[in-house]
PDB file of C-alpha atoms in Angstrom:
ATOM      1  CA  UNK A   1       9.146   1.056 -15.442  1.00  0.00           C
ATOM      2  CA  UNK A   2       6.417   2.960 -13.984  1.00  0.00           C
ATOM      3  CA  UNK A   3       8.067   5.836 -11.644  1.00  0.00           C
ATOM      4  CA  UNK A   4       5.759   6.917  -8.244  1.00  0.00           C
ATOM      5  CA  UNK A   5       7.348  10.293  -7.274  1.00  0.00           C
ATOM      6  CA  UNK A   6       6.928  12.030  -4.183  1.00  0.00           C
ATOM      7  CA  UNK A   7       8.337  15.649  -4.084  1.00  0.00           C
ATOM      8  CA  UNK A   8      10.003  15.593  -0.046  1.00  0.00           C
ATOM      9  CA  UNK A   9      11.672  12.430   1.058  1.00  0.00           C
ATOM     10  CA  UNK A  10      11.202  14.527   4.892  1.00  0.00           C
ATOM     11  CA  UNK A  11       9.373  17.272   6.262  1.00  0.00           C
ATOM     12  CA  UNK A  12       9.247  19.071   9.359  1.00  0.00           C
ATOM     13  CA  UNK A  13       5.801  21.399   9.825  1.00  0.00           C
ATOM     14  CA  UNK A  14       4.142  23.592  12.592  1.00  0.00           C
ATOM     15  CA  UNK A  15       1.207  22.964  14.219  1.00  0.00           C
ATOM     16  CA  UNK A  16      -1.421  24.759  12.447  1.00  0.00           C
ATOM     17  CA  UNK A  17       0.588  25.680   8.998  1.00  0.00           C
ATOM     18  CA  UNK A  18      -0.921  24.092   5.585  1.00  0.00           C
ATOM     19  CA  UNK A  19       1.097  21.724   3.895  1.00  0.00           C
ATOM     20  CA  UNK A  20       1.090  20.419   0.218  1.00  0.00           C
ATOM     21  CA  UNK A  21       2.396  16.900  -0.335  1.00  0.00           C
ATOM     22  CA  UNK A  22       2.878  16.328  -4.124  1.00  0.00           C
ATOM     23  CA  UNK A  23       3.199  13.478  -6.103  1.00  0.00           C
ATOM     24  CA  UNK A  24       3.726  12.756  -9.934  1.00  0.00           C
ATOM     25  CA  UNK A  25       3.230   9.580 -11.705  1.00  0.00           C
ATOM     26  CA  UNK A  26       4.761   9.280 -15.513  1.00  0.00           C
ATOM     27  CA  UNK A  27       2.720   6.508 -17.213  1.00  0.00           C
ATOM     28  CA  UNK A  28      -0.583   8.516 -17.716  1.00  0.00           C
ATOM     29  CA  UNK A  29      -2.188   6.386 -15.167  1.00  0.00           C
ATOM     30  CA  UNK A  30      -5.870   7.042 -13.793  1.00  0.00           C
ATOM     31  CA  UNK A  31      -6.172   6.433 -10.688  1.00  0.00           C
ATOM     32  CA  UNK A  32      -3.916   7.892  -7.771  1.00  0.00           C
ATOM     33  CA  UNK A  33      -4.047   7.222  -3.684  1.00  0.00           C
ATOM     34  CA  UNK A  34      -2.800   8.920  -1.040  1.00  0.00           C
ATOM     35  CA  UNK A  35      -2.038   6.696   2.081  1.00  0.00           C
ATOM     36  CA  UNK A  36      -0.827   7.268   5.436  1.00  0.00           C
ATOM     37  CA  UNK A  37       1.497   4.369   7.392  1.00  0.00           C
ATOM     38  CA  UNK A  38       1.734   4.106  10.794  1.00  0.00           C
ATOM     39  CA  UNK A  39       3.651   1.036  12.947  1.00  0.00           C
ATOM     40  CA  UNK A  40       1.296  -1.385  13.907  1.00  0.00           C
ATOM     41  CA  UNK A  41      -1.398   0.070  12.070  1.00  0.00           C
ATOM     42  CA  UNK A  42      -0.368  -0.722   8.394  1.00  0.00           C
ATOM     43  CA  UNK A  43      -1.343   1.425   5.203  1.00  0.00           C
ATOM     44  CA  UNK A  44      -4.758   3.300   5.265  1.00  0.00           C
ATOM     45  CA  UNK A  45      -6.394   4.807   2.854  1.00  0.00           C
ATOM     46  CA  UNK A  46      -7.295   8.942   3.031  1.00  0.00           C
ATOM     47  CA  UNK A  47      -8.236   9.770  -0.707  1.00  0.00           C
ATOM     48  CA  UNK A  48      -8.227   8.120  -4.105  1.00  0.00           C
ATOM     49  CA  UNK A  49      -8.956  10.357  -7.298  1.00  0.00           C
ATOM     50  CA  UNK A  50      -9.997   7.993 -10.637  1.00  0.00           C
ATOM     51  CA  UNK A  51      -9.667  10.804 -12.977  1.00  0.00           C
ATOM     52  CA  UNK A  52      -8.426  14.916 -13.016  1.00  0.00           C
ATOM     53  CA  UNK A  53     -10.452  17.052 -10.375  1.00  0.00           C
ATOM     54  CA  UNK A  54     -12.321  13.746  -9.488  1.00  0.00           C
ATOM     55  CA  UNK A  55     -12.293  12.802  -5.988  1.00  0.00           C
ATOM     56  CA  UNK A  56     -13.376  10.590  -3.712  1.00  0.00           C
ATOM     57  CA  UNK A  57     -12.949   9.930   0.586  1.00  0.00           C
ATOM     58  CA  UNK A  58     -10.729   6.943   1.721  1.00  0.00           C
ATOM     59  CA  UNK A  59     -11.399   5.304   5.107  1.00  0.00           C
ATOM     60  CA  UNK A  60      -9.475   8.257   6.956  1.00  0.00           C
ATOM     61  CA  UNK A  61      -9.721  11.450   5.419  1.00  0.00           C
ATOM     62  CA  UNK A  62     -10.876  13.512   8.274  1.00  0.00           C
ATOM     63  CA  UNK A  63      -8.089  16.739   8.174  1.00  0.00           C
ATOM     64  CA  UNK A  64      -6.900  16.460   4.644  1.00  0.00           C
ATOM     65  CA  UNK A  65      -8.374  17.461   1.529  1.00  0.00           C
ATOM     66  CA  UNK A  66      -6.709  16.625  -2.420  1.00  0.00           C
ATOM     67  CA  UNK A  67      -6.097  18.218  -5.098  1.00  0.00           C
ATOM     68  CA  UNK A  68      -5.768  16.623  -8.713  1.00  0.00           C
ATOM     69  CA  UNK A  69      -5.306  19.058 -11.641  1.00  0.00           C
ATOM     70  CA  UNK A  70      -3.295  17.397 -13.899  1.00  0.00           C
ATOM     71  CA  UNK A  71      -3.848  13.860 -14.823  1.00  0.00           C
ATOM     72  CA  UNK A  72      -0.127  12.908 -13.510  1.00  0.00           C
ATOM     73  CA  UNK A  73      -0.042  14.719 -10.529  1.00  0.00           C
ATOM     74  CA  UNK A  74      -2.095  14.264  -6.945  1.00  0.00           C
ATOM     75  CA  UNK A  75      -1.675  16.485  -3.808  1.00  0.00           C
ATOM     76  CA  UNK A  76      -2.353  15.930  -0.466  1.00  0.00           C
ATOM     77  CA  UNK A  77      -3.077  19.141   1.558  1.00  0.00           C
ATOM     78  CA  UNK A  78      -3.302  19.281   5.361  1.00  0.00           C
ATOM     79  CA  UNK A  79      -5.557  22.440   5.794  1.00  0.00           C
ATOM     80  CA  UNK A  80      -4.346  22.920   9.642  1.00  0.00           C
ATOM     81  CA  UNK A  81      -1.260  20.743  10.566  1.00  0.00           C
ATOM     82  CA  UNK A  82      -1.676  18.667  13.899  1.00  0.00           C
ATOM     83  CA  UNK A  83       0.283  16.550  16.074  1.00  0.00           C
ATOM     84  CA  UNK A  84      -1.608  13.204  15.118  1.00  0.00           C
ATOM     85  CA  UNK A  85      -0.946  13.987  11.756  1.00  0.00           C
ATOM     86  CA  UNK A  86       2.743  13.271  11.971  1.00  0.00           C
ATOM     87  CA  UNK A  87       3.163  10.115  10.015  1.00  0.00           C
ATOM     88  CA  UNK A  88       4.808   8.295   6.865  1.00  0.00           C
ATOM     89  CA  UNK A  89       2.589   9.456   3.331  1.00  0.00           C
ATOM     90  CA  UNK A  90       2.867   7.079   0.197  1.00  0.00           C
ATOM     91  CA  UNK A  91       1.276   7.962  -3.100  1.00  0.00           C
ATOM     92  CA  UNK A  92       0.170   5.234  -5.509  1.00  0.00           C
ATOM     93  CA  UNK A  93      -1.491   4.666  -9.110  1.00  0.00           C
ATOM     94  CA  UNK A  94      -2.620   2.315 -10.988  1.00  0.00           C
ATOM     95  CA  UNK A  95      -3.679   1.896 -14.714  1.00  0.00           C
ATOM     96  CA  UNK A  96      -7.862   1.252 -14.952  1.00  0.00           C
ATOM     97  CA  UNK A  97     -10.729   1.191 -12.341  1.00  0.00           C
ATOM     98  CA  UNK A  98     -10.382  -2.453 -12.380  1.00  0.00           C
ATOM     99  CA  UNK A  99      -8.182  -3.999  -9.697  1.00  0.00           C
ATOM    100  CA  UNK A 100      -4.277  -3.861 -11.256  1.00  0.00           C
ATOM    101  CA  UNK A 101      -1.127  -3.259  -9.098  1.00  0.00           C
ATOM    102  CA  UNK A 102      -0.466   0.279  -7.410  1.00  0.00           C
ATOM    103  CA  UNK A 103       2.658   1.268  -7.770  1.00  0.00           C
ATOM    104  CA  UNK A 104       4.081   3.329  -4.819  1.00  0.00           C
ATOM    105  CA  UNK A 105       6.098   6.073  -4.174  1.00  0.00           C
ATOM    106  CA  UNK A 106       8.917   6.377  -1.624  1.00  0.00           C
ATOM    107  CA  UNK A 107       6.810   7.732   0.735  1.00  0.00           C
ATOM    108  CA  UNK A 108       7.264  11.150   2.571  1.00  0.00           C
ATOM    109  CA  UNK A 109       8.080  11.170   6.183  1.00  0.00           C
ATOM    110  CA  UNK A 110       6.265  14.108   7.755  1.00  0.00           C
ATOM    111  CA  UNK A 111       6.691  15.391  11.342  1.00  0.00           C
ATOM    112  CA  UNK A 112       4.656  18.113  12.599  1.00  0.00           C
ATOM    113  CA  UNK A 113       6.055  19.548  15.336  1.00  0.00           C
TER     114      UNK A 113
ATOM    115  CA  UNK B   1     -15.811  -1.989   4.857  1.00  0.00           C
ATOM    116  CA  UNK B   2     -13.687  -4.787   4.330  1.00  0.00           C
ATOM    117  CA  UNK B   3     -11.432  -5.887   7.357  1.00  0.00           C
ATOM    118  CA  UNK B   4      -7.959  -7.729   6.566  1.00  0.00           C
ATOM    119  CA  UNK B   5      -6.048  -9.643   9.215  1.00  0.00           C
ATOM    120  CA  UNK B   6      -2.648 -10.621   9.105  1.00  0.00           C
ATOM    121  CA  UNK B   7      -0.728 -13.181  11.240  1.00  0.00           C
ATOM    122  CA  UNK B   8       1.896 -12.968  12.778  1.00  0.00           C
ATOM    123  CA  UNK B   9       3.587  -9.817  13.178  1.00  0.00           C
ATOM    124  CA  UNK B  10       6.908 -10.890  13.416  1.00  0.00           C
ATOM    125  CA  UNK B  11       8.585 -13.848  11.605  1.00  0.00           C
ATOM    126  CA  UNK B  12      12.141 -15.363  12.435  1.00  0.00           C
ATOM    127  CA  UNK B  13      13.415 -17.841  10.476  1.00  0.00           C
ATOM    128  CA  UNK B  14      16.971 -19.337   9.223  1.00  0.00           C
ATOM    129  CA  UNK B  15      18.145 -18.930   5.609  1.00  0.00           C
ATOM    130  CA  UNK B  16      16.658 -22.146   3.363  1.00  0.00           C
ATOM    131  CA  UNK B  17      13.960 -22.446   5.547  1.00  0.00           C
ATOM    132  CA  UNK B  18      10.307 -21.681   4.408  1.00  0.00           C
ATOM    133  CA  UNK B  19       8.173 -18.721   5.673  1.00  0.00           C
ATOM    134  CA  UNK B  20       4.420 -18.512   5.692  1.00  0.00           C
ATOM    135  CA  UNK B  21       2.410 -15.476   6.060  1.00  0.00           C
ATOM    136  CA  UNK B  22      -1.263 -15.410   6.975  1.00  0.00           C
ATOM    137  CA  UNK B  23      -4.669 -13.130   5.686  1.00  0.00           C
ATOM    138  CA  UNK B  24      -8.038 -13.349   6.407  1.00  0.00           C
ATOM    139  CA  UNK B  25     -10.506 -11.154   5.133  1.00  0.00           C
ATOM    140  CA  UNK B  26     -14.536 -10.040   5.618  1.00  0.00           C
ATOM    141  CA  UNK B  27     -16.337  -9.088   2.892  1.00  0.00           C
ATOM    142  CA  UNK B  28     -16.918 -11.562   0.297  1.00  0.00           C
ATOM    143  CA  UNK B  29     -17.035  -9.198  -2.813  1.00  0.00           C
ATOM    144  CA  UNK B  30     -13.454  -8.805  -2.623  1.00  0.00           C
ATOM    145  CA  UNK B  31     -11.435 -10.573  -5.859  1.00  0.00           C
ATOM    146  CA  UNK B  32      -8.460  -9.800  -5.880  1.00  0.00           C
ATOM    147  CA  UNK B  33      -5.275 -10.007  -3.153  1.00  0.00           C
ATOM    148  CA  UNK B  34      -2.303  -8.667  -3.777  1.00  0.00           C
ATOM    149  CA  UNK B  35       0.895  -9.126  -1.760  1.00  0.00           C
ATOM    150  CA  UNK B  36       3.698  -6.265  -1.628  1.00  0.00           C
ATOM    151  CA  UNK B  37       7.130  -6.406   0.135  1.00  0.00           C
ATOM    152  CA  UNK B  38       8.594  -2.866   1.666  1.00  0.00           C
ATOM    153  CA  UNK B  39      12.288  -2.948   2.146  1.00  0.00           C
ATOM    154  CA  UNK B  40      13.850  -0.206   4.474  1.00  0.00           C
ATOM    155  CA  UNK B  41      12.913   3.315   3.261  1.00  0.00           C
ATOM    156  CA  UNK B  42      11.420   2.287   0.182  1.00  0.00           C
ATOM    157  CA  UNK B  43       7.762   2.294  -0.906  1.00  0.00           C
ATOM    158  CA  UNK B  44       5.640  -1.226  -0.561  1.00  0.00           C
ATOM    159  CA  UNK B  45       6.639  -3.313  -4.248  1.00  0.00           C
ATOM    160  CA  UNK B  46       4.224  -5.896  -5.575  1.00  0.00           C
ATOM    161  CA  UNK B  47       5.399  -9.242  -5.669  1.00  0.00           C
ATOM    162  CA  UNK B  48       2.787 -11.358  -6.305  1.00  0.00           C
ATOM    163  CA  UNK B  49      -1.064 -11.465  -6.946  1.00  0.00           C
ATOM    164  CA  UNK B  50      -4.272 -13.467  -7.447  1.00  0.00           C
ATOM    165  CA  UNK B  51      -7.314 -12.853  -8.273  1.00  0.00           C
ATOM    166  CA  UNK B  52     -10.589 -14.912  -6.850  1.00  0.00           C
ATOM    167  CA  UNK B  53     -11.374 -17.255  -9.811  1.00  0.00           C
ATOM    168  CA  UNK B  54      -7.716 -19.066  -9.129  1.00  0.00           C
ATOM    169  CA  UNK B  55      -6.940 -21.208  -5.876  1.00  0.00           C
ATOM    170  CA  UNK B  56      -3.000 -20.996  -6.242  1.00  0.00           C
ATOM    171  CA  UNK B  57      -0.201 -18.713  -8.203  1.00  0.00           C
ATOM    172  CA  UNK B  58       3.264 -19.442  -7.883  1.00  0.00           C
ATOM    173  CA  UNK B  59       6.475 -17.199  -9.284  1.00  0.00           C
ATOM    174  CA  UNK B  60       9.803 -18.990  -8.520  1.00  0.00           C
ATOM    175  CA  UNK B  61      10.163 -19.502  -4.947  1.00  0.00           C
ATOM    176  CA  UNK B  62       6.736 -17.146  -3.844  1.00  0.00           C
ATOM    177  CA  UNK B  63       3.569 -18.317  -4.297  1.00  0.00           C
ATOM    178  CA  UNK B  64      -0.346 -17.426  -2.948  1.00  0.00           C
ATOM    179  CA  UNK B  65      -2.746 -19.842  -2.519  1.00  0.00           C
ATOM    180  CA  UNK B  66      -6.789 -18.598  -1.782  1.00  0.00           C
ATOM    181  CA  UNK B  67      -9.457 -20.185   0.057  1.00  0.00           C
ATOM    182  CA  UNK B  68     -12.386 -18.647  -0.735  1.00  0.00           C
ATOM    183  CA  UNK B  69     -14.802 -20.240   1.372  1.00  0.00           C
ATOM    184  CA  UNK B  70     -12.662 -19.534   4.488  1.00  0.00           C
ATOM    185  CA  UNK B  71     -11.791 -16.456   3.082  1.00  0.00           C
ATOM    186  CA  UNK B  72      -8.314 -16.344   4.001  1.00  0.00           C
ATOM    187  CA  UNK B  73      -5.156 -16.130   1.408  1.00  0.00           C
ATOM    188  CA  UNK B  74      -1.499 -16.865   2.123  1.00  0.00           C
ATOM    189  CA  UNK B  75       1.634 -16.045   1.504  1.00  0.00           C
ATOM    190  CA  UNK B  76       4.843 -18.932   1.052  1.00  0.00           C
ATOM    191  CA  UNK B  77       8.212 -18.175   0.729  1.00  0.00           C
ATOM    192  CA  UNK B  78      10.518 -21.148  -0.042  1.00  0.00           C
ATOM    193  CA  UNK B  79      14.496 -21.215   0.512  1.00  0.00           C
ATOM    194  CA  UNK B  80      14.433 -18.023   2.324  1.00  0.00           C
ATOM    195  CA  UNK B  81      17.593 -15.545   1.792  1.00  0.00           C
ATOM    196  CA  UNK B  82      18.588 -12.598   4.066  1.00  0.00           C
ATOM    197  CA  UNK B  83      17.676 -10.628   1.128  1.00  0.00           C
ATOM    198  CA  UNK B  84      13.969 -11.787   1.464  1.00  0.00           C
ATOM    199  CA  UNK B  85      14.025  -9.623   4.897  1.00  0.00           C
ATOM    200  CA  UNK B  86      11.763  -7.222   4.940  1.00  0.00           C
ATOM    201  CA  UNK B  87       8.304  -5.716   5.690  1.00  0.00           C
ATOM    202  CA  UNK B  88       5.534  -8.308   4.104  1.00  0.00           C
ATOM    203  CA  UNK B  89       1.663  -6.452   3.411  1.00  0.00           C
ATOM    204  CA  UNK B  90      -1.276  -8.645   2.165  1.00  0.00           C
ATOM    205  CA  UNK B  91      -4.187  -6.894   1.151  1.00  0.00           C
ATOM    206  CA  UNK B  92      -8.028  -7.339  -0.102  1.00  0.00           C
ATOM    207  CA  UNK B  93      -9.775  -5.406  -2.844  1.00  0.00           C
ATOM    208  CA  UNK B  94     -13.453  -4.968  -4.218  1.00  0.00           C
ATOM    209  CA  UNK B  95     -13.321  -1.765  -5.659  1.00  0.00           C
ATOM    210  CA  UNK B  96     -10.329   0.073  -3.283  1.00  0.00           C
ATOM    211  CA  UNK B  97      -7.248  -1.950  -1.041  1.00  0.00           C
ATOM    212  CA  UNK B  98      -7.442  -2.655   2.553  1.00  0.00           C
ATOM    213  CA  UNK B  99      -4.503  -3.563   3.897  1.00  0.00           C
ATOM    214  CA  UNK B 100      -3.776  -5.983   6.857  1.00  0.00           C
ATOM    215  CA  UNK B 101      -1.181  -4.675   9.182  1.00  0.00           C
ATOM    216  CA  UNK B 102       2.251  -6.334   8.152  1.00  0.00           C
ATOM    217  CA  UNK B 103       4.452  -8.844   8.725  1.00  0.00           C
ATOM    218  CA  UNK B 104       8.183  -8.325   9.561  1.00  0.00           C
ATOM    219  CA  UNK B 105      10.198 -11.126   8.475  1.00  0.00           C
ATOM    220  CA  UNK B 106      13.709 -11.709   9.561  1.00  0.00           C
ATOM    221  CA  UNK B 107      15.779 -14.687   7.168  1.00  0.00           C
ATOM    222  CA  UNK B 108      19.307 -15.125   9.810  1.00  0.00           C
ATOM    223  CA  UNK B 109      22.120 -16.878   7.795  1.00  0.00           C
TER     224      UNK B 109
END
């Protein structure tokens, strides 16, 4: 079974600090997403990476930058924590660049404070 | 970008009766429309899937049917069970997923 792990289940951040979300994948899958869910609004997209130190912008990736060093891992980094920023992060992958499944992680509910 | 549409919000029904979720979506390029459930605290799960060059898919008591030309795709539950509540997503993909904004569905016994 592929396994979606996000490092922090919760997180509580300062305005202003820079925080890492980190997420690790374990079936050598390609592509990775990092999403942000918000009631009412659904899942949206902030950035995708297809291969290692390969990125590319989602449809909301104004205050967040990623990282992607390692084929199975993807971070999201908030350079300068805000308010509006406080949210519910999932990470996904899937196998190829052609549409297959993403699996998810648990998500990591971050409140910045 | 693509836009994805989901009705209705909330969904109430009784266990053993059928549930039907609605999408609609914009740009025609998109082929494939995937359907993922998100139980309390959990990550969204795939459930089903189809892809634009079939009409209907079916997996015991889920299926999707497409309609192209209207662009719109939906989701049927049959024999609903508590266990089937939960947080519903449909969503539309060219290259990347857009997601439409979810459906809460509540089975009563």
């Amino acid at each position: 079974d592929v396994k979606v792990t996000q490092s922090s289940r919760y997180l509580v951040k300062r305005t202003g600090e820079k925080v890492f979300l980190e997420c690790v994948q374990d079936m050598d899958h390609e592509n990775m997403f990092w999403y942000r869910q918000d009631p009412g609004l659904g899942l949206r997209l902030i950035y995708f990476s297809y291969d290692v130190k390969m990125k590319e912008k989602g449809d909301i990736p104004e205050g967040y930058s990623v990282s992607r060093e390692k084929k199975e891992r993807f971070s999201l980094i908030l350079e300068s924590a805000s308010t509006n920023q406080t949210s519910m992060y999932l990470c996904a992958s899937n196998p190829t660049r052609s549409n297959q499944p993403q699996h998810f992680g648990d998500g990591t509910r971050l409140s910045i404070l | 970008g693509e836009n994805v549409e989901q009705h209705p919000s909330t969904l109430s029904v009784q266990e053993g009766d059928s549930a039907v979720i609605k999408c609609t979506y914009s740009d025609s390029a998109s082929n494939y429309f995937p359907w993922y459930k998100q139980e309390l605290g959990k990550g969204p799960q795939l459930i089903i899937d189809i892809r634009s060059n079939v009409g209907e898919k079916k997996d015991q008591r889920i299926a999707v049917t497409l309609n192209k030309t209207a662009k719109h795709f939906s989701l049927h539950i049959t024999e609903t069970q508590p266990e089937d509540s939960a947080v519903y997503f449909c969503a539309a993909s060219h290259s990347t997923l857009t997601f439409g904004k979810g459906t809460m569905l509540l089975v009563s016994p």
